[in-house]
Backbone atoms as SQL, in Angstrom:
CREATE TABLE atoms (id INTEGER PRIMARY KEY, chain TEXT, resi INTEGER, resn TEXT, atom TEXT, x REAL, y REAL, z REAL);
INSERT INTO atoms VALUES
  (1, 'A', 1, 'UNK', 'N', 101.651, 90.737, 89.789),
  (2, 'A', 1, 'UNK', 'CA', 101.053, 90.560, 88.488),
  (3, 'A', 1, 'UNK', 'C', 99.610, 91.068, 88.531),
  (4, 'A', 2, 'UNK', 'N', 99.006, 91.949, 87.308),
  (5, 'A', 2, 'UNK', 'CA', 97.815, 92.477, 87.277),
  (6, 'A', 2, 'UNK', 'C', 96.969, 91.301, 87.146),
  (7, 'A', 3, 'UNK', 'N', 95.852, 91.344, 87.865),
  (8, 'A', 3, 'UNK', 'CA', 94.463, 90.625, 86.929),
  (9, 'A', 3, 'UNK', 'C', 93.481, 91.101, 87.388),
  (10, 'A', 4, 'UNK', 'N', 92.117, 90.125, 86.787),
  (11, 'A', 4, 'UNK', 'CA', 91.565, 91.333, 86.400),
  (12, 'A', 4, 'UNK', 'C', 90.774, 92.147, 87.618),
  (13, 'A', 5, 'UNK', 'N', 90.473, 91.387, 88.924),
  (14, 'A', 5, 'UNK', 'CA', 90.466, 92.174, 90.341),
  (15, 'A', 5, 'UNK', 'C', 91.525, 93.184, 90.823),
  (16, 'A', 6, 'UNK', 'N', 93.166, 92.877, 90.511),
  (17, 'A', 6, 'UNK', 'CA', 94.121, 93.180, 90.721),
  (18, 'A', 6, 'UNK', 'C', 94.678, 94.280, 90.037),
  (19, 'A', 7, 'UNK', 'N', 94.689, 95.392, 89.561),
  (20, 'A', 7, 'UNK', 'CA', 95.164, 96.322, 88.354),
  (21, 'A', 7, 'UNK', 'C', 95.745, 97.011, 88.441),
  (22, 'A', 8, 'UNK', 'N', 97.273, 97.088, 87.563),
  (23, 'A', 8, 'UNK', 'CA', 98.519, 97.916, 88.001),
  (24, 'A', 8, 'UNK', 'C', 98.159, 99.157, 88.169),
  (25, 'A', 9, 'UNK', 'N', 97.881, 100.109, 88.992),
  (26, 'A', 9, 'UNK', 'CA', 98.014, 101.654, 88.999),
  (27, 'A', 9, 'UNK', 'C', 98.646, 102.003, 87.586),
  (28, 'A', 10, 'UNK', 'N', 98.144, 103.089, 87.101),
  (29, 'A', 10, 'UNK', 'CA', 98.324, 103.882, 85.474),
  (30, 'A', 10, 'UNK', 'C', 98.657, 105.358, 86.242),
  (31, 'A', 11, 'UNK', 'N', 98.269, 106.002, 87.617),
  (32, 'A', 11, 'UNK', 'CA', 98.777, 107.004, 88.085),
  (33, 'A', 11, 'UNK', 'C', 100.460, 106.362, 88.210),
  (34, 'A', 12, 'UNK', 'N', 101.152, 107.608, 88.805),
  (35, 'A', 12, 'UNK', 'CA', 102.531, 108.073, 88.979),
  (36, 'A', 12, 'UNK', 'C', 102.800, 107.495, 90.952),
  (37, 'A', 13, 'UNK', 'N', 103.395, 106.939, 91.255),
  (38, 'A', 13, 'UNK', 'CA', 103.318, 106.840, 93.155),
  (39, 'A', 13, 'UNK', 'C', 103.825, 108.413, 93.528),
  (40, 'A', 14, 'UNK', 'N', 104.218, 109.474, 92.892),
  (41, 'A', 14, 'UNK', 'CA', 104.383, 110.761, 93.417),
  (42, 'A', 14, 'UNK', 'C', 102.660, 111.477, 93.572),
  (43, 'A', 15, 'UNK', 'N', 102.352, 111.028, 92.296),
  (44, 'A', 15, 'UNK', 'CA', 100.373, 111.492, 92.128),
  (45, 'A', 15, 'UNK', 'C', 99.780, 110.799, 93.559),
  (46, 'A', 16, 'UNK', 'N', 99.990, 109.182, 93.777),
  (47, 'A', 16, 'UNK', 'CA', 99.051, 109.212, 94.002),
  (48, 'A', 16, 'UNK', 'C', 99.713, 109.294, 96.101),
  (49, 'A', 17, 'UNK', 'N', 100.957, 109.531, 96.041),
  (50, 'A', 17, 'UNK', 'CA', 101.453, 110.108, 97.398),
  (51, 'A', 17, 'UNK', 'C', 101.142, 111.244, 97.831),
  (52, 'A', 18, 'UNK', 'N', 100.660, 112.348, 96.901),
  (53, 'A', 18, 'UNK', 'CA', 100.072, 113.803, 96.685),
  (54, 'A', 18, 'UNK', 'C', 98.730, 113.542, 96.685),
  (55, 'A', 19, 'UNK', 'N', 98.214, 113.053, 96.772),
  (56, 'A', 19, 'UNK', 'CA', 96.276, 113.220, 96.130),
  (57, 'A', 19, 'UNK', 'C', 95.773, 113.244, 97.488),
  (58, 'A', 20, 'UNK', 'N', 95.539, 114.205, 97.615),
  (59, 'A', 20, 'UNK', 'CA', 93.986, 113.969, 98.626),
  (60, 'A', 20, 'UNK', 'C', 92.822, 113.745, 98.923),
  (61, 'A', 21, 'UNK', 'N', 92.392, 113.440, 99.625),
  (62, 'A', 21, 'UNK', 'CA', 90.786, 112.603, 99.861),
  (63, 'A', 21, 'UNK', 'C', 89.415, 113.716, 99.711),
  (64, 'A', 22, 'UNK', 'N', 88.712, 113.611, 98.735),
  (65, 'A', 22, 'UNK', 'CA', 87.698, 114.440, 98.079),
  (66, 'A', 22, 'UNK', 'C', 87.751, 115.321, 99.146),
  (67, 'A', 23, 'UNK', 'N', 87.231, 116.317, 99.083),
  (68, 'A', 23, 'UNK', 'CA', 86.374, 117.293, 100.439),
  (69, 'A', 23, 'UNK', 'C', 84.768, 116.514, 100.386),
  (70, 'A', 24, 'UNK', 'N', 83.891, 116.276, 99.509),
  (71, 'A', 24, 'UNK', 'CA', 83.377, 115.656, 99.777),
  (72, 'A', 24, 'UNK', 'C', 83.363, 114.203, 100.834),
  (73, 'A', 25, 'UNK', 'N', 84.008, 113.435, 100.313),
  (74, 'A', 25, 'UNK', 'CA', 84.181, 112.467, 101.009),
  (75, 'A', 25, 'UNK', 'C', 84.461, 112.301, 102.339),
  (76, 'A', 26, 'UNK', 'N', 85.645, 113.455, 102.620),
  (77, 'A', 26, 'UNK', 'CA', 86.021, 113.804, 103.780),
  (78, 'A', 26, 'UNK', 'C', 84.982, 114.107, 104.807),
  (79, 'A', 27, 'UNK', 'N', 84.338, 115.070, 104.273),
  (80, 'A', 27, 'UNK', 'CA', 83.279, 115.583, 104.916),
  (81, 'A', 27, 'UNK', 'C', 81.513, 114.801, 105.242),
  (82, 'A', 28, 'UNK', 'N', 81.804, 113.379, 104.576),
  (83, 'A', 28, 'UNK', 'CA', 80.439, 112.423, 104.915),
  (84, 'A', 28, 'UNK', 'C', 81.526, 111.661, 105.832),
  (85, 'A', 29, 'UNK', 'N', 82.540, 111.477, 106.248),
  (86, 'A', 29, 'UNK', 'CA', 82.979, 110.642, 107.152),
  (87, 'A', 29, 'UNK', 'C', 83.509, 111.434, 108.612),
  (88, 'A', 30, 'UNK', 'N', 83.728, 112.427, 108.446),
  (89, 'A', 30, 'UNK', 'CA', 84.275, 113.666, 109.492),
  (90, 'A', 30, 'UNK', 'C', 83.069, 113.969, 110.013),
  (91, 'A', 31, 'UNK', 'N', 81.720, 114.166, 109.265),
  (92, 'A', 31, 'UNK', 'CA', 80.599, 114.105, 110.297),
  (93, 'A', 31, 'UNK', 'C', 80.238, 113.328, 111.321),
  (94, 'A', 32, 'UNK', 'N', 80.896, 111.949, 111.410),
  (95, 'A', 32, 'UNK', 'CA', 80.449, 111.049, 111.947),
  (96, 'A', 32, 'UNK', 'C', 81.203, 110.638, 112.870),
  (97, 'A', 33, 'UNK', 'N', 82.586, 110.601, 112.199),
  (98, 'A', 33, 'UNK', 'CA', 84.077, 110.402, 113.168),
  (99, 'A', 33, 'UNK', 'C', 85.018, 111.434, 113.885),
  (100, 'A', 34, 'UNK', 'N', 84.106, 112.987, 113.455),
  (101, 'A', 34, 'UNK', 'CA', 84.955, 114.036, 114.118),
  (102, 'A', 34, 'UNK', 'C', 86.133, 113.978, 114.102),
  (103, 'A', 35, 'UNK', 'N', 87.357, 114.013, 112.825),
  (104, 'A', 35, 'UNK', 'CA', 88.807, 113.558, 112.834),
  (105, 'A', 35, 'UNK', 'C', 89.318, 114.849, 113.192),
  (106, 'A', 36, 'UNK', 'N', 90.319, 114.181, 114.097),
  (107, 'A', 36, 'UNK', 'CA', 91.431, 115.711, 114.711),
  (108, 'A', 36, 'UNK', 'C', 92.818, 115.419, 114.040),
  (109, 'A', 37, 'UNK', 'N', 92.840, 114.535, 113.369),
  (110, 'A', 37, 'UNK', 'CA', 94.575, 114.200, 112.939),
  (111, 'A', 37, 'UNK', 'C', 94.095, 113.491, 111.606),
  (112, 'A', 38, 'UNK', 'N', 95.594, 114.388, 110.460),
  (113, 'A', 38, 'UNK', 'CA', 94.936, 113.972, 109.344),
  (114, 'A', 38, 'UNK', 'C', 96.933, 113.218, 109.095),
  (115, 'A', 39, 'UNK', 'N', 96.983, 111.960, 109.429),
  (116, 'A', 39, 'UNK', 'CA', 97.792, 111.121, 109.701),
  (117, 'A', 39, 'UNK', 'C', 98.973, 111.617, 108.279),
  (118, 'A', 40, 'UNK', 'N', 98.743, 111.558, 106.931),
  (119, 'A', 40, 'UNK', 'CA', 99.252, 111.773, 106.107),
  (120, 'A', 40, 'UNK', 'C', 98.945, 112.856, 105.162),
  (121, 'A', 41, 'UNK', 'N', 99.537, 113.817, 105.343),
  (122, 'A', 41, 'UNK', 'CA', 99.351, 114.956, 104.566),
  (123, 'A', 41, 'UNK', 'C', 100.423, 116.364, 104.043),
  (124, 'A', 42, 'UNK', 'N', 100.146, 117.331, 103.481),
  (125, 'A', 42, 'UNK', 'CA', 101.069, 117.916, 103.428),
  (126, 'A', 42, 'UNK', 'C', 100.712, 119.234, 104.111),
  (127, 'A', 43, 'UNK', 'N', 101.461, 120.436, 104.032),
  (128, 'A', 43, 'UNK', 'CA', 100.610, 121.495, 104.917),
  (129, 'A', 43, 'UNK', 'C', 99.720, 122.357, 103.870),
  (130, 'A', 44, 'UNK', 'N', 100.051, 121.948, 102.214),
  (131, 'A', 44, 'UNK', 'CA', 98.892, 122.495, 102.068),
  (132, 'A', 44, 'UNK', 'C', 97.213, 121.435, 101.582),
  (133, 'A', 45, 'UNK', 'N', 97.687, 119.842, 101.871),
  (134, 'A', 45, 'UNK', 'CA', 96.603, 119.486, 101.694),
  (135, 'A', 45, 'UNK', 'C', 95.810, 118.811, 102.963),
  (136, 'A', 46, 'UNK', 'N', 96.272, 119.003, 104.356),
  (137, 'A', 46, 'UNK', 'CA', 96.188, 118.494, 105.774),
  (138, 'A', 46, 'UNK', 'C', 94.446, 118.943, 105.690),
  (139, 'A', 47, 'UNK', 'N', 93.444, 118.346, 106.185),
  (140, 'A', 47, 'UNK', 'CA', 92.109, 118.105, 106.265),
  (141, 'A', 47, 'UNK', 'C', 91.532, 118.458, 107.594),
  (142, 'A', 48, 'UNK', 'N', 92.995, 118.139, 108.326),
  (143, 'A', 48, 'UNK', 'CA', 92.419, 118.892, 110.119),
  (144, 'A', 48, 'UNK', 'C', 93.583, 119.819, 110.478),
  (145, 'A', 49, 'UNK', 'N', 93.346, 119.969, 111.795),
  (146, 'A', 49, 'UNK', 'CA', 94.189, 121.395, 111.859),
  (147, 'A', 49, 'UNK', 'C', 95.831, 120.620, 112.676),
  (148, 'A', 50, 'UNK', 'N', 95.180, 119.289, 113.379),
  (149, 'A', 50, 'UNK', 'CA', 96.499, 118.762, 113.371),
  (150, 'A', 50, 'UNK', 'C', 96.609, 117.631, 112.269),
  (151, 'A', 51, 'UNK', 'N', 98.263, 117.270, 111.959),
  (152, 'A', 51, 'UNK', 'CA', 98.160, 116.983, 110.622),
  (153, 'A', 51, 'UNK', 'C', 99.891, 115.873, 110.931),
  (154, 'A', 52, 'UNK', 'N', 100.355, 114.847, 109.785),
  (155, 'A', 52, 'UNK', 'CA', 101.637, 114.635, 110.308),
  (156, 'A', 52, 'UNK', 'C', 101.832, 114.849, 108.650),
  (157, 'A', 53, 'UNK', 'N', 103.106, 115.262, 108.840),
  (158, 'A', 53, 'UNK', 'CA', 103.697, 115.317, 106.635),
  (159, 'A', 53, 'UNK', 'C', 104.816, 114.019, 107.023),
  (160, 'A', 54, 'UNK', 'N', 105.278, 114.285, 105.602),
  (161, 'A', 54, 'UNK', 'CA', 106.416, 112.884, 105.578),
  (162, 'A', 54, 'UNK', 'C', 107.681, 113.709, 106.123),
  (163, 'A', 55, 'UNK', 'N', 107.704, 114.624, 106.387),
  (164, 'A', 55, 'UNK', 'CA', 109.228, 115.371, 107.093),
  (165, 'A', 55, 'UNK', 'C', 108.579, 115.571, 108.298),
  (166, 'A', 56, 'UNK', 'N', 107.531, 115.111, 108.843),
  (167, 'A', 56, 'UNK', 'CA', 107.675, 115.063, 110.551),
  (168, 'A', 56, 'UNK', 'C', 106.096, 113.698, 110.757),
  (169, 'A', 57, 'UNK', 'N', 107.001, 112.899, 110.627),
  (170, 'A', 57, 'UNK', 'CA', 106.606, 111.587, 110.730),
  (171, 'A', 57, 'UNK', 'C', 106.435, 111.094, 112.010),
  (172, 'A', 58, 'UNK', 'N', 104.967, 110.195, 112.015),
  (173, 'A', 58, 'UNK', 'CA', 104.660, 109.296, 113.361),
  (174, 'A', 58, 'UNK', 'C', 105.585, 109.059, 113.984);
């Protein structure tokens, strides 16, 4: 149940299974944490050069 801390998503779960993490954003936290694995992604939105998609899963 929504309230008002709590709020049903108004995106699609395909949107928000597809969306990727700003390049900005990426890039104030990758300065700091040097990421080599971008755990969930697809091959064209993967953030590092190693990457896992949902057809070759952890």
């Amino acid at each position: 149940m929504a309230s008002i801390n709590n709020h049903a998503s108004k995106s699609t779960k395909r949107h928000r299974d597809t969306t990727r993490t700003p390049l900005w954003l990426f890039a104030a936290f990758n300065s700091q944490y040097n990421y080599v694995l971008d755990a969930a992604a697809t091959k064209q939105s993967a953030l590092c050069d190693h990457f896992y998609t949902k057809q070759r899963n952890a």
